[in-house]
Every structure is written in C-alpha cells, then in structure tokens.
Amino acid sequence: MHSQKRFGGWRLSLVWFALALAVLALLWKLLTLLLVDRDFLQGQGDARTIRVEPLVAHRGMITDRNGEPLAISTPVKSIWVNPREIAGDQSVVRRLARSLQLNEDSLVASVEANAEREFLYVRRRMPPAEANAVLAMSLPGVYSRQEYQRYYPQGEVTAHVLGFSNVDDIGQEGLELAFDDWLKGVPGRQQVIKDRRGRIIRELETIQTAQPGNTLALSIDFRIQNLAYKELKAEFVHRDARAASAVVLDVKTGEVLAMVNQPSFNPHNRSGLTDFGALRNRSVTDLFEPGSTLKPFTAIAALESGLYDRNTIISTHPGRMRVGRDVVQDRGQNFGDVTLQGMLVNSSNIASAKIALAVGHEALRDVLLRVGFGENPASGFPGERAGVMPNHRIWHDIELATLSFGYGMSTSALQLAQAYSVIANKGLRVPVTLLKDGNEMAGASEPQRVIDANVAGQVQSMLEAVVDPAQGGFDGASVPFYSIAGKTGTARVVGASGYEANLHNSMFAGYAPADDPRIVVIIVVNEPKGAQHYGSQVAAPVFSRIASGAMRLLEVTPNAIDPSRIMTLSAR
C-alpha cells in the first residue's frame, strides 16, 4: 500500500508538470504572437479584411462651340450580388429578379454558375431612384456600385459626329473614340474594410482621388447642326433616297459648323438597329464620284494653262463628241459656242472634256491635288477616307475627258467642302477641323496659297452666274437677301453591270455670301427616287434652306437686298 501511494503521488506530480508545461507553452506562444510576430500577423489580417476599391471617374463633357452640351455623363447605380451569400437561397434571387423585371430562372442559373465568386453584376446603369428602391428591400447579398452613363441631349441630330461609348464608358465610335484619352477620367482608389462576406463595413482612406475627364469643345454650332439635320432629313424622306449627307464649313477658319447624315440612329437605343450602315458618318467615310461639281476646278486648270481666258470660245456642236471609241455628250442638248462661264452655267461635258484634252492630265491632276482631292482631310475623325485620285501609267483620252467632269475619281463630302472653300477663300487652303479654334490650338501655319487669287476670283464670278437666272443660271439654290455661288452635280451610280441609267447621286456645292464668303455648304443625296434626280432639283433647294437659316443664325449682314423692295417696305 505504501508503494501504491508513492506511485499515485508520482503520477499526480507528472500531470501537474505536464499542465505547467502546457501553460508555459501557451504563454510563450502568446508572447511570441504579441511581440515577435505582431507586425506580420497584423499585415496578414489586414490583407484579408482591407480592400482597395476603385473610385469611378466621370467622362468629360462634349460641347458645341457655344457651350451647348452635346454629351454628358450622369451618375447611375449598378446592382450587383455576392453569389457566395445567395447561391443557396433561390427565394432571394427570384425576388431580386422580379424587382428588376428579369427572367427569374436565368438569374438563378447565373448565380448558381458563379457560386464561388464574390461579385456578379445583375443590372448595369440604373437610375438612382430605381436602384434605391431595389436596395430598400434589404435583400442579403445584394449591393450597388456608383457608375456614370453617357447621355446625348441632342440624340440622333449629333449621333454621327459624336459616336457613342460602351457600357464601361469607353469611346467606340466618332469623336468619343477619337478623343477617348482626352475625355476619359482617371479612376481613384479607396481603402475599405470588408467582412468575411465581402460587405464594406468601414471606409478607411482615399488613396487616390478620381480625376474627371477633360471637356471637349467642338467647332459644331448646334443651331446650324439642327437646321441642317432637319432640312436634310425632310429631303431624304421626300425623295425616298438611299442616303444623304450635308456639311457646313467655315470658309475662313476651316471649322466644321455642321455635319449630318441620313439615315441616322438613336445613340441611347441601338438594340433594334438593323441597318448598321446608319452608324457611319457618311460625310467622311463614304466616297462618291463628284460629277459636275468638279468642273470649276477644270476651269481653274484652263485659266492656269494660259490657253484659255474667260472669253475664250469653246464649240460644243453638235452636242456629241467622239473620244476614241467612246462618246461624250451634253444630255442630248447642243449648247453651241460657249465660254468658260458658259461651260459652268450649262454644265457642258463636251466643253469640259475639250479643256482637259488641251491642258493635259498633269495640269488637271495638279489642280485637284492642290485643293485636297485624293488626300486625307486630317480632321481626326476615325475612318475618314482620302478618296481616289487616278494616276494611270498611260492616260487614255477618255479617262482624262471623264475626269474633267467628275468621273473616274472619288471624294467625300468633307473633301468637297474643303476644295470649294479654296475657291471661296480666293485660293487659300485652310486645314479642316472639328474642334473649336482647332487650327489655332494645333499651331497650324498660315493658310496655304494653292490657287492664284486672280484665277480664283474669276471662277468665283463664274459660279455666281451658275445660280443667277439673269446670267442664264437657275434660281433653285437662291438665298433671300444674299448673293451665292455654287455648282450642281448629277452623277450616275455604278451597279452590277456598270453605270445604271436610273440611279444617280444628286449634289450641290456652294457658298454664301458670294462677295465675302462665310460658309461652304455641300449637299449629297444618294439615289433619290422619282422623276427628279438632277442636283438642281434635289440638292440645290436643300442648300437654299440651310444657307438661308445659317446666314440668319450667324447674323451675317444681307448683301443682296432689292432696292425696290426696301422702298415698298418703307412706304408701308
């Protein structure tokens, strides 16, 4: 019994010793955690609870030249869920789907498929009031994130110029794409503490403040843009045309005041769009043969050659002319003997062809290249095209003849506007720009003289005669109280079997006022239907309405008021 007592006491001592060692080990571990590993453990804990969340930066505003907002970013909310929290609770997911008017089964399947993730967008860019109504339901695992949505106050009127941005506010088309780096903001960063379910329970500090994007001021004058859009659309619908474009260019500065196309689109709702050609800014991306609108440049080549002056007689008898194996004719008419001015007033293909054959292809091409044909306009618009300027190794007479009246080469509406601005600007070529004071900001050099001022002045007076009934011209493009100058154009369209007899592009290129030009206006109506298809019938009246309204909006002093009308008005 004594030995048993001694053995029992020894076991008890052993137990106490073991317990003491365990306590000492715990104390040692505790001291190690508090003193030795404290910084490491604190960092590990923070890494699991402190997160860096992005702060969204809103995109810069786009305005017209007068500060009218054309594109703005408005705050919205996006609803997202944490699938880890709600993957096993279909009732929550279905309630959320009903509140957002989404398909319940689809949302349940999406949440289940992403059950291991902590973030899943459910609906992007909701109006704050609607998002708040969903959040007020206090559904577990349902959260919101602030974002910004692009809004275009003028809708389809400016759609082709501005383009649009995607759901992540990145520019996709138009100037939104061209100036994406300028417009997009710099996102910020913020430290927050999240619980184990990923919910933000406290905001700690802002690491980097979000920087909004820069404002972009365009050369566009929305008043003229709206006017041009309305008038072009009316003609497009009336003629049941395939497409149409209009450009209004400031003669002195090269700034684009308006650029519109048909058909257009709603930048806020492109889901139902079936004709993706409606997304194109046809004024800079689509090419066409300019037809008779090119004849003023043939007249310039004639004057520069020294072989012609404005009084030189050119015979167009008998209304047909054989060039090699081909025939050039004047629409079945015989204009007889004409001068250079008569060539433009009557739009004689024969006179134009004879001039080109006399001066040669090098002289004619040189004039066309100098005014900007065959060269990218460098406006900065995505997808703009340089057009096609032929440069045959061997020139046949028919190729030179048809080039003189606008066939065998191609241009865009913007290129044609720049070329006519050279004539209106007395031979000076100014770079085109879509930005307010764009040439000044770019440090552009002085306007480049590409045509002699005297030559340009003579062609100016000829173009005035084209639209002056008193000098044999037509009055379909007239602008009340203002003198104008311009040229019509009608070009056949190439089809499957060559030039189609019943498909035409109708054009008018002109400027106003004629004595001190302020704007150039280009109208192109593609394939109008009906009996009327000439530029004088289809495009010229659109020029008249747009130029008339633009003169009023720009407050240009009238320069062609009939004195007898003034006397009549004063007598009243």
Coordinates of C-alpha atoms in Angstrom, one line a residue:
M1 CA 0.0 0.0 0.0
H2 CA 2.9 2.3 0.7
S3 CA 4.4 1.7 -2.7
Q4 CA 1.0 2.3 -4.3
K5 CA 0.8 5.7 -2.5
R6 CA 4.2 6.6 -3.8
F7 CA 3.3 5.6 -7.3
G8 CA 0.0 7.6 -7.2
G9 CA 1.8 10.7 -5.9
W10 CA 4.3 10.5 -8.7
R11 CA 1.6 10.3 -11.4
L12 CA -0.2 13.3 -9.9
S13 CA 3.1 15.2 -10.0
L14 CA 3.6 14.2 -13.6
V15 CA 0.1 15.5 -14.5
W16 CA 0.8 18.8 -12.8
F17 CA 4.1 19.1 -14.5
A18 CA 2.5 18.4 -17.9
L19 CA -0.1 21.0 -17.2
A20 CA 2.6 23.5 -16.2
L21 CA 4.5 22.9 -19.4
A22 CA 1.3 23.4 -21.4
V23 CA 0.6 26.7 -19.6
L24 CA 4.2 27.8 -20.2
A25 CA 3.9 26.8 -23.9
L26 CA 0.7 28.8 -24.2
L27 CA 2.3 31.8 -22.5
W28 CA 5.4 31.6 -24.7
K29 CA 3.2 31.4 -27.9
L30 CA 1.1 34.3 -26.7
L31 CA 4.2 36.4 -26.0
T32 CA 5.6 35.4 -29.4
L33 CA 2.4 36.4 -31.2
L34 CA 2.3 39.7 -29.3
L35 CA 5.9 40.7 -29.5
V36 CA 7.7 38.8 -32.3
D37 CA 5.0 38.1 -35.0
R38 CA 2.8 41.1 -34.3
D39 CA 3.6 43.0 -37.5
F40 CA 3.4 40.0 -39.7
L41 CA 0.1 38.8 -38.3
Q42 CA -1.4 42.3 -38.4
G43 CA -0.4 42.6 -42.1
Q44 CA -2.0 39.2 -42.8
G45 CA -5.2 40.2 -41.1
D46 CA -5.4 43.4 -42.9
A47 CA -4.8 41.7 -46.2
R48 CA -7.9 39.6 -45.5
T49 CA -10.1 42.4 -44.4
I50 CA -8.8 45.7 -46.0
R51 CA -9.5 46.0 -49.7
V52 CA -8.7 48.7 -52.3
E53 CA -11.9 49.7 -54.1
P54 CA -11.9 51.7 -57.4
L55 CA -13.5 55.2 -57.4
V56 CA -15.2 55.8 -60.7
A57 CA -14.2 59.0 -62.6
H58 CA -16.8 60.5 -64.9
R59 CA -16.1 61.2 -68.6
G60 CA -15.5 64.7 -69.8
M61 CA -18.3 66.7 -71.4
I62 CA -18.6 67.4 -75.1
T63 CA -20.0 70.8 -76.0
D64 CA -20.7 72.7 -79.2
R65 CA -18.8 75.9 -80.0
N66 CA -21.2 78.0 -77.9
G67 CA -21.0 75.7 -74.8
E68 CA -24.2 73.8 -75.6
P69 CA -23.8 70.3 -74.0
L70 CA -23.8 67.5 -76.6
A71 CA -22.6 64.6 -74.4
I72 CA -22.6 64.5 -70.6
S73 CA -22.1 61.8 -68.0
T74 CA -24.8 61.3 -65.4
P75 CA -24.5 59.3 -62.2
V76 CA -26.2 56.0 -62.1
K77 CA -26.1 52.9 -60.0
S78 CA -25.4 49.3 -60.9
I79 CA -26.9 46.4 -58.9
W80 CA -24.5 43.5 -58.1
V81 CA -24.7 40.4 -55.9
N82 CA -22.3 38.3 -53.9
P83 CA -23.1 34.8 -55.2
R84 CA -21.4 33.2 -52.2
E85 CA -24.1 34.6 -50.0
I86 CA -27.2 33.9 -52.0
A87 CA -26.3 30.9 -54.2
G88 CA -28.3 28.5 -52.0
D89 CA -31.3 30.8 -51.5
Q90 CA -33.4 30.8 -54.6
S91 CA -36.2 32.8 -52.9
V92 CA -33.8 35.9 -52.6
V93 CA -32.6 35.6 -56.2
R94 CA -36.2 35.3 -57.5
R95 CA -37.3 38.3 -55.5
L96 CA -34.4 40.3 -56.9
A97 CA -35.2 39.2 -60.5
R98 CA -38.8 40.2 -60.1
S99 CA -37.9 43.7 -58.7
L100 CA -35.5 44.2 -61.7
Q101 CA -38.0 42.7 -64.2
L102 CA -35.5 40.0 -65.2
N103 CA -36.1 36.4 -66.1
E104 CA -36.1 34.5 -62.7
D105 CA -34.8 31.2 -64.0
S106 CA -32.0 32.9 -65.9
L107 CA -30.8 34.8 -62.9
V108 CA -30.9 31.8 -60.7
A109 CA -28.8 29.8 -63.2
S110 CA -26.3 32.7 -63.5
V111 CA -25.9 33.0 -59.7
E112 CA -25.5 29.2 -59.3
A113 CA -22.9 29.1 -62.1
N114 CA -20.9 31.7 -60.3
A115 CA -21.4 30.4 -56.8
E116 CA -17.7 30.6 -56.0
R117 CA -17.3 34.2 -56.9
E118 CA -17.8 37.2 -54.7
F119 CA -19.0 39.6 -57.4
L120 CA -21.6 39.4 -60.2
Y121 CA -23.3 42.3 -62.0
V122 CA -27.0 41.9 -62.2
R123 CA -28.1 45.1 -63.9
R124 CA -25.9 48.0 -65.0
R125 CA -26.6 51.7 -65.1
M126 CA -29.9 52.1 -63.4
P127 CA -31.5 55.4 -62.5
P128 CA -30.6 56.0 -58.8
A129 CA -34.3 56.1 -57.7
E130 CA -34.9 52.7 -59.2
A131 CA -31.7 51.2 -57.8
N132 CA -32.6 52.6 -54.3
A133 CA -36.0 51.0 -54.5
V134 CA -34.3 47.6 -55.0
L135 CA -31.8 48.2 -52.2
A136 CA -34.6 49.2 -49.9
M137 CA -35.8 45.6 -50.0
S138 CA -32.7 44.8 -47.9
L139 CA -32.1 41.5 -49.7
P140 CA -29.0 39.7 -48.4
G141 CA -26.0 39.7 -50.7
V142 CA -27.4 42.5 -52.9
Y143 CA -25.4 45.7 -53.3
S144 CA -24.9 48.7 -55.6
R145 CA -22.0 50.5 -57.2
Q146 CA -22.0 54.0 -58.5
E147 CA -21.1 54.4 -62.2
Y148 CA -21.7 57.0 -64.9
Q149 CA -23.8 56.8 -68.0
R150 CA -23.2 58.8 -71.2
Y151 CA -26.2 60.9 -72.2
Y152 CA -26.6 62.7 -75.5
P153 CA -29.1 65.5 -75.2
Q154 CA -29.4 66.1 -78.9
G155 CA -29.9 62.4 -79.8
E156 CA -29.7 61.4 -83.4
V157 CA -29.0 65.0 -84.6
T158 CA -25.4 64.7 -83.4
A159 CA -25.1 60.9 -83.4
H160 CA -22.7 60.6 -86.4
V161 CA -20.3 63.3 -85.2
L162 CA -20.2 62.2 -81.5
G163 CA -20.4 58.5 -81.9
F164 CA -21.0 56.7 -78.6
S165 CA -19.3 54.9 -75.7
N166 CA -19.9 51.4 -74.4
V167 CA -21.2 50.2 -71.0
D168 CA -17.8 50.7 -69.5
D169 CA -17.7 54.3 -70.7
I170 CA -15.0 53.7 -73.3
G171 CA -15.4 55.5 -76.7
Q172 CA -16.5 53.2 -79.5
E173 CA -17.3 55.4 -82.5
G174 CA -17.0 59.0 -83.7
L175 CA -15.3 61.7 -81.6
E176 CA -16.0 59.7 -78.5
L177 CA -13.4 57.2 -79.9
A178 CA -11.0 59.8 -81.5
F179 CA -10.7 61.7 -78.2
D180 CA -11.1 58.9 -75.8
D181 CA -7.8 59.6 -74.0
W182 CA -8.8 63.2 -73.5
L183 CA -12.4 62.5 -72.4
K184 CA -11.9 59.6 -70.1
G185 CA -11.2 60.3 -66.4
V186 CA -8.5 58.7 -64.2
P187 CA -10.2 56.3 -61.7
G188 CA -9.3 56.8 -58.0
R189 CA -8.6 54.2 -55.2
Q190 CA -10.1 53.9 -51.7
Q191 CA -9.2 51.6 -48.8
V192 CA -12.2 49.9 -47.2
I193 CA -12.7 47.2 -44.6
K194 CA -14.9 44.3 -45.6
D195 CA -16.3 41.5 -43.5
R196 CA -15.9 37.8 -44.4
R197 CA -18.9 38.1 -46.7
G198 CA -17.3 40.9 -48.7
R199 CA -19.5 43.6 -47.4
I200 CA -18.0 47.0 -46.8
I201 CA -18.2 47.8 -43.1
R202 CA -16.0 50.9 -43.0
E203 CA -14.2 53.3 -45.4
L204 CA -10.7 54.0 -44.3
E205 CA -9.0 56.5 -46.6
T206 CA -8.8 57.7 -50.2
I207 CA -5.5 56.6 -51.7
Q208 CA -6.1 58.5 -55.0
T209 CA -8.8 60.9 -55.8
A210 CA -10.7 60.2 -59.0
Q211 CA -10.0 62.8 -61.7
P212 CA -12.8 63.7 -64.2
G213 CA -12.1 63.7 -67.9
N214 CA -11.5 66.9 -69.9
T215 CA -14.2 69.0 -71.6
L216 CA -14.1 68.8 -75.4
A217 CA -15.3 71.9 -77.3
L218 CA -16.3 71.2 -80.9
S219 CA -16.5 73.5 -83.8
I220 CA -20.1 72.4 -84.4
D221 CA -22.7 75.0 -84.0
F222 CA -25.7 73.1 -82.7
R223 CA -28.2 75.6 -84.1
I224 CA -26.8 75.1 -87.6
Q225 CA -26.4 71.3 -87.0
N226 CA -30.1 71.1 -86.0
L227 CA -31.2 73.1 -89.0
A228 CA -29.1 71.0 -91.4
Y229 CA -30.3 67.8 -89.9
K230 CA -34.0 68.8 -90.2
E231 CA -33.7 70.0 -93.8
L232 CA -31.6 67.0 -95.0
K233 CA -34.0 64.5 -93.3
A234 CA -37.0 66.1 -94.9
E235 CA -35.5 65.8 -98.4
F236 CA -34.2 62.3 -97.7
V237 CA -37.7 61.2 -96.7
H238 CA -39.4 63.1 -99.5
R239 CA -37.1 61.6 -102.2
D240 CA -37.1 58.1 -100.6
A241 CA -33.3 58.2 -101.1
R242 CA -30.8 55.6 -100.1
A243 CA -28.7 58.0 -98.1
A244 CA -27.8 61.7 -97.8
S245 CA -25.1 63.9 -96.3
A246 CA -24.6 67.6 -95.6
V247 CA -21.5 69.6 -94.5
V248 CA -21.3 73.2 -93.5
L249 CA -17.8 74.6 -93.3
D250 CA -16.5 78.0 -92.1
V251 CA -14.5 79.4 -95.0
K252 CA -12.0 81.4 -93.0
T253 CA -11.2 79.0 -90.2
G254 CA -11.8 75.6 -91.7
E255 CA -14.1 74.7 -88.8
V256 CA -16.9 72.3 -89.4
L257 CA -20.1 74.0 -88.3
A258 CA -22.4 71.2 -89.1
M259 CA -22.1 67.6 -90.4
V260 CA -25.2 65.5 -90.7
N261 CA -26.2 62.3 -92.5
Q262 CA -29.2 60.1 -93.3
P263 CA -30.2 57.6 -92.1
S264 CA -29.3 58.3 -88.6
F265 CA -29.7 56.4 -85.3
N266 CA -30.6 56.9 -81.6
P267 CA -27.3 56.7 -79.6
H268 CA -29.3 55.7 -76.5
N269 CA -31.0 52.7 -78.0
R270 CA -29.2 50.8 -80.7
S271 CA -30.6 47.4 -79.8
G272 CA -33.2 47.5 -82.6
L273 CA -30.9 48.8 -85.3
T274 CA -31.0 46.6 -88.4
D275 CA -29.1 48.8 -90.9
F276 CA -25.6 49.1 -89.4
G277 CA -24.7 51.4 -92.3
A278 CA -26.7 54.0 -90.3
L279 CA -23.8 54.1 -87.8
R280 CA -21.4 55.5 -90.4
N281 CA -20.6 59.2 -90.7
R282 CA -21.0 59.1 -94.4
S283 CA -19.7 62.7 -94.7
V284 CA -16.2 61.4 -94.1
T285 CA -16.3 57.7 -94.7
D286 CA -18.3 57.3 -97.9
L287 CA -16.9 58.1 -101.3
F288 CA -18.7 59.2 -104.5
E289 CA -17.9 60.5 -107.9
P290 CA -18.4 64.3 -107.7
G291 CA -19.8 64.7 -111.2
S292 CA -20.2 68.3 -112.5
T293 CA -19.3 69.8 -109.1
L294 CA -15.7 69.1 -110.3
K295 CA -16.0 71.4 -113.3
P296 CA -14.9 74.6 -111.5
F297 CA -11.5 73.0 -111.0
T298 CA -11.3 72.2 -114.7
A299 CA -12.0 75.9 -115.3
I300 CA -9.1 76.7 -112.9
A301 CA -6.8 74.4 -114.8
A302 CA -7.9 76.1 -118.1
L303 CA -7.1 79.6 -116.8
E304 CA -3.7 78.5 -115.3
S305 CA -2.6 76.9 -118.5
G306 CA -2.8 80.2 -120.4
L307 CA -4.6 78.5 -123.2
Y308 CA -7.9 79.9 -122.1
D309 CA -9.3 83.1 -120.6
R310 CA -12.9 83.7 -119.5
N311 CA -13.9 84.9 -123.0
T312 CA -12.3 82.0 -125.0
I313 CA -14.9 80.4 -127.2
I314 CA -15.3 76.6 -127.0
S315 CA -17.5 74.8 -129.6
T316 CA -19.8 72.1 -128.3
H317 CA -21.5 71.5 -131.7
P318 CA -23.4 69.2 -132.2
G319 CA -23.9 68.2 -128.6
R320 CA -21.9 65.0 -129.1
M321 CA -18.1 64.4 -129.3
R322 CA -16.3 61.2 -130.0
V323 CA -13.3 60.5 -127.8
G324 CA -11.5 57.3 -129.1
R325 CA -14.2 54.6 -129.2
D326 CA -16.4 56.4 -126.7
V327 CA -18.8 59.3 -126.9
V328 CA -19.2 62.3 -124.6
Q329 CA -22.5 64.2 -124.8
D330 CA -24.4 67.0 -123.2
R331 CA -27.5 65.2 -122.1
G332 CA -28.9 65.4 -125.7
Q333 CA -28.5 69.2 -125.9
N334 CA -26.5 71.4 -128.1
F335 CA -25.1 74.4 -126.3
G336 CA -23.3 75.7 -129.3
D337 CA -20.3 78.0 -128.7
V338 CA -19.7 78.7 -125.0
T339 CA -17.1 80.5 -122.9
L340 CA -15.6 79.1 -119.7
Q341 CA -18.5 80.7 -117.8
G342 CA -20.9 79.1 -120.3
M343 CA -19.3 75.7 -119.7
L344 CA -20.2 76.0 -116.0
V345 CA -23.6 77.6 -116.4
N346 CA -24.7 75.0 -118.9
S347 CA -22.6 72.3 -117.2
S348 CA -21.3 71.2 -120.6
N349 CA -19.4 67.9 -120.6
I350 CA -18.1 68.5 -124.1
A351 CA -16.5 71.9 -123.2
S352 CA -15.0 70.4 -120.0
A353 CA -13.6 67.4 -121.9
K354 CA -12.1 69.7 -124.6
I355 CA -10.4 71.8 -122.0
A356 CA -8.9 68.7 -120.2
L357 CA -7.6 67.2 -123.5
A358 CA -6.0 70.6 -124.3
V359 CA -4.3 71.2 -120.9
G360 CA -3.3 67.5 -120.3
H361 CA -3.7 65.2 -117.3
E362 CA -0.8 66.6 -115.3
A363 CA -2.2 70.1 -115.2
L364 CA -5.7 68.9 -114.2
R365 CA -4.5 66.4 -111.6
D366 CA -2.2 69.0 -110.1
V367 CA -5.1 71.4 -109.5
L368 CA -7.2 68.7 -107.9
L369 CA -4.4 67.5 -105.6
R370 CA -3.6 71.1 -104.6
V371 CA -7.2 71.7 -103.3
G372 CA -7.2 68.5 -101.3
F373 CA -8.7 65.7 -103.5
G374 CA -7.0 62.3 -103.1
E375 CA -5.6 63.4 -99.7
N376 CA -6.9 62.6 -96.2
P377 CA -8.6 65.7 -94.8
A378 CA -6.8 65.0 -91.5
S379 CA -9.8 66.1 -89.4
G380 CA -9.0 63.4 -86.9
F381 CA -12.3 61.6 -87.4
P382 CA -12.0 57.8 -87.2
G383 CA -12.4 56.1 -90.5
E384 CA -12.1 59.2 -92.7
R385 CA -11.0 58.4 -96.2
A386 CA -8.7 60.1 -98.7
G387 CA -10.7 59.3 -101.8
V388 CA -9.3 58.1 -105.1
M389 CA -7.3 60.2 -107.4
P390 CA -6.3 58.3 -110.6
N391 CA -2.7 58.2 -111.7
H392 CA -2.6 56.0 -114.7
R393 CA 0.7 54.8 -116.2
I394 CA -0.8 55.6 -119.6
W395 CA -3.6 58.0 -119.8
H396 CA -6.3 57.4 -122.4
D397 CA -8.2 60.4 -123.8
I398 CA -11.5 59.1 -122.4
E399 CA -10.1 58.8 -118.9
L400 CA -8.9 62.4 -119.0
A401 CA -12.1 63.6 -120.5
T402 CA -14.4 62.0 -117.9
L403 CA -12.1 63.1 -115.1
S404 CA -12.8 66.7 -116.1
F405 CA -16.5 66.3 -115.3
G406 CA -16.1 64.3 -112.1
Y407 CA -15.9 60.6 -113.2
G408 CA -13.1 58.2 -112.6
M409 CA -12.2 59.7 -109.2
S410 CA -13.9 59.8 -105.8
T411 CA -14.2 62.1 -102.9
S412 CA -16.1 62.5 -99.6
A413 CA -18.4 65.4 -98.8
L414 CA -15.9 66.8 -96.4
Q415 CA -13.2 66.8 -99.0
L416 CA -15.5 68.5 -101.5
A417 CA -16.3 71.2 -98.9
Q418 CA -12.6 71.8 -98.3
A419 CA -12.0 72.1 -102.1
Y420 CA -14.8 74.6 -102.5
S421 CA -13.5 76.6 -99.5
V422 CA -10.3 77.2 -101.5
I423 CA -12.3 78.9 -104.3
A424 CA -14.4 80.8 -101.7
N425 CA -11.2 81.8 -99.9
K426 CA -9.6 83.3 -103.0
G427 CA -7.2 80.4 -103.5
L428 CA -6.1 79.9 -99.9
R429 CA -6.4 76.4 -98.4
V430 CA -7.2 76.1 -94.7
P431 CA -7.0 72.7 -92.8
V432 CA -10.4 71.4 -91.8
T433 CA -11.1 70.8 -88.1
L434 CA -13.9 69.5 -85.9
L435 CA -12.6 71.4 -82.8
K436 CA -13.4 75.0 -81.8
D437 CA -10.3 77.1 -82.7
G438 CA -8.8 73.7 -83.7
N439 CA -6.3 75.1 -86.1
E440 CA -5.1 77.7 -83.6
M441 CA -4.7 75.1 -80.9
A442 CA -2.8 72.8 -83.2
G443 CA -0.4 75.7 -84.1
A444 CA -1.4 75.4 -87.8
S445 CA 0.6 77.6 -90.1
E446 CA -0.9 80.4 -92.1
P447 CA -3.4 79.4 -94.9
Q448 CA -1.5 78.0 -97.8
R449 CA -2.0 79.6 -101.2
V450 CA -2.7 76.9 -103.7
I451 CA -4.5 78.8 -106.4
D452 CA -3.7 82.3 -107.7
A453 CA -6.1 84.9 -106.3
N454 CA -6.9 86.3 -109.7
V455 CA -7.7 82.9 -111.1
A456 CA -9.9 82.0 -108.0
G457 CA -11.6 85.4 -108.4
Q458 CA -12.6 84.7 -112.0
V459 CA -14.0 81.3 -111.1
Q460 CA -15.9 82.9 -108.2
S461 CA -17.7 85.2 -110.6
M462 CA -18.5 82.2 -112.9
L463 CA -20.0 80.3 -110.0
E464 CA -22.2 83.3 -109.2
A465 CA -23.5 83.2 -112.8
V466 CA -24.4 79.5 -112.4
V467 CA -27.1 80.4 -109.8
D468 CA -28.1 83.7 -111.3
P469 CA -31.1 83.5 -113.7
A470 CA -30.2 86.8 -115.2
Q471 CA -27.0 85.3 -116.5
G472 CA -28.5 82.1 -117.7
G473 CA -28.2 80.1 -114.5
F474 CA -31.0 78.7 -112.3
D475 CA -32.6 80.0 -109.2
G476 CA -33.3 76.8 -107.2
A477 CA -30.4 77.5 -104.8
S478 CA -31.2 81.2 -104.2
V479 CA -30.9 82.6 -100.6
P480 CA -33.2 85.6 -100.0
F481 CA -31.2 88.8 -99.4
Y482 CA -27.8 87.2 -100.0
S483 CA -25.7 86.6 -103.1
I484 CA -24.5 83.0 -103.5
A485 CA -22.2 81.0 -105.8
G486 CA -22.2 77.3 -106.5
K487 CA -22.4 74.3 -108.9
T488 CA -24.8 71.4 -109.3
G489 CA -23.7 67.9 -109.9
T490 CA -25.5 64.7 -111.0
A491 CA -23.6 61.5 -111.3
R492 CA -24.7 58.1 -112.4
V493 CA -24.1 55.3 -109.8
V494 CA -22.1 52.2 -110.7
G495 CA -24.2 49.0 -110.4
A496 CA -23.7 45.3 -111.2
S497 CA -23.5 46.0 -115.0
G498 CA -21.7 49.4 -115.0
Y499 CA -23.3 52.8 -114.7
E500 CA -27.0 52.5 -114.1
A501 CA -29.3 54.6 -116.2
N502 CA -31.8 55.1 -113.4
L503 CA -29.6 55.5 -110.4
H504 CA -28.0 58.9 -109.6
N505 CA -26.3 60.9 -106.9
S506 CA -27.6 64.5 -106.7
M507 CA -25.2 67.1 -105.4
F508 CA -24.8 70.8 -104.9
A509 CA -21.7 72.6 -103.7
G510 CA -21.9 76.3 -102.9
Y511 CA -21.0 79.2 -100.6
A512 CA -22.6 82.4 -99.2
P513 CA -22.4 85.3 -99.3
A514 CA -20.7 85.4 -102.7
D515 CA -18.9 88.7 -102.3
D516 CA -17.4 87.8 -98.9
P517 CA -17.9 84.1 -98.3
R518 CA -18.7 82.9 -94.8
I519 CA -19.7 79.3 -95.2
V520 CA -19.4 76.5 -97.7
V521 CA -22.4 74.1 -97.9
I522 CA -22.2 70.6 -99.5
I523 CA -25.3 68.6 -100.2
V524 CA -25.2 65.0 -101.4
V525 CA -28.4 62.9 -101.9
N526 CA -27.7 59.3 -102.8
E527 CA -30.1 57.6 -105.3
P528 CA -33.2 59.7 -104.9
K529 CA -36.3 58.0 -106.3
G530 CA -38.9 59.6 -108.6
A531 CA -38.8 61.6 -111.8
Q532 CA -36.5 64.3 -110.5
H533 CA -32.8 63.4 -109.9
Y534 CA -30.7 66.3 -111.0
G535 CA -28.7 68.2 -108.5
S536 CA -30.6 71.4 -109.3
Q537 CA -33.9 69.7 -108.5
V538 CA -32.9 67.7 -105.4
A539 CA -29.8 69.1 -103.7
A540 CA -29.9 72.8 -104.5
P541 CA -33.2 73.5 -102.6
V542 CA -31.7 71.9 -99.5
F543 CA -28.7 74.2 -99.9
S544 CA -31.0 77.2 -100.1
R545 CA -32.8 76.4 -96.9
I546 CA -29.7 75.5 -94.9
A547 CA -27.7 78.5 -96.1
S548 CA -30.7 80.9 -95.5
G549 CA -31.0 79.7 -91.9
A550 CA -27.3 79.8 -91.3
M551 CA -27.0 83.4 -92.5
R552 CA -29.6 84.4 -90.0
L553 CA -28.1 82.4 -87.2
L554 CA -24.6 83.7 -87.8
E555 CA -26.0 87.3 -88.1
V556 CA -24.4 87.9 -91.5
T557 CA -25.3 91.2 -92.9
P558 CA -27.5 90.9 -96.1
N559 CA -25.7 91.9 -99.2
A560 CA -28.3 91.4 -101.9
I561 CA -31.4 93.4 -101.0
D562 CA -33.6 94.6 -103.8
P563 CA -33.8 98.4 -103.5
S564 CA -37.3 98.5 -104.9
R565 CA -38.4 96.2 -102.1
I566 CA -36.8 98.4 -99.5
M567 CA -38.8 101.4 -100.9
T568 CA -42.0 99.3 -100.8
L569 CA -41.5 98.3 -97.2
S570 CA -40.6 101.9 -96.2
A571 CA -43.7 103.2 -97.9
R572 CA -45.8 100.9 -95.7

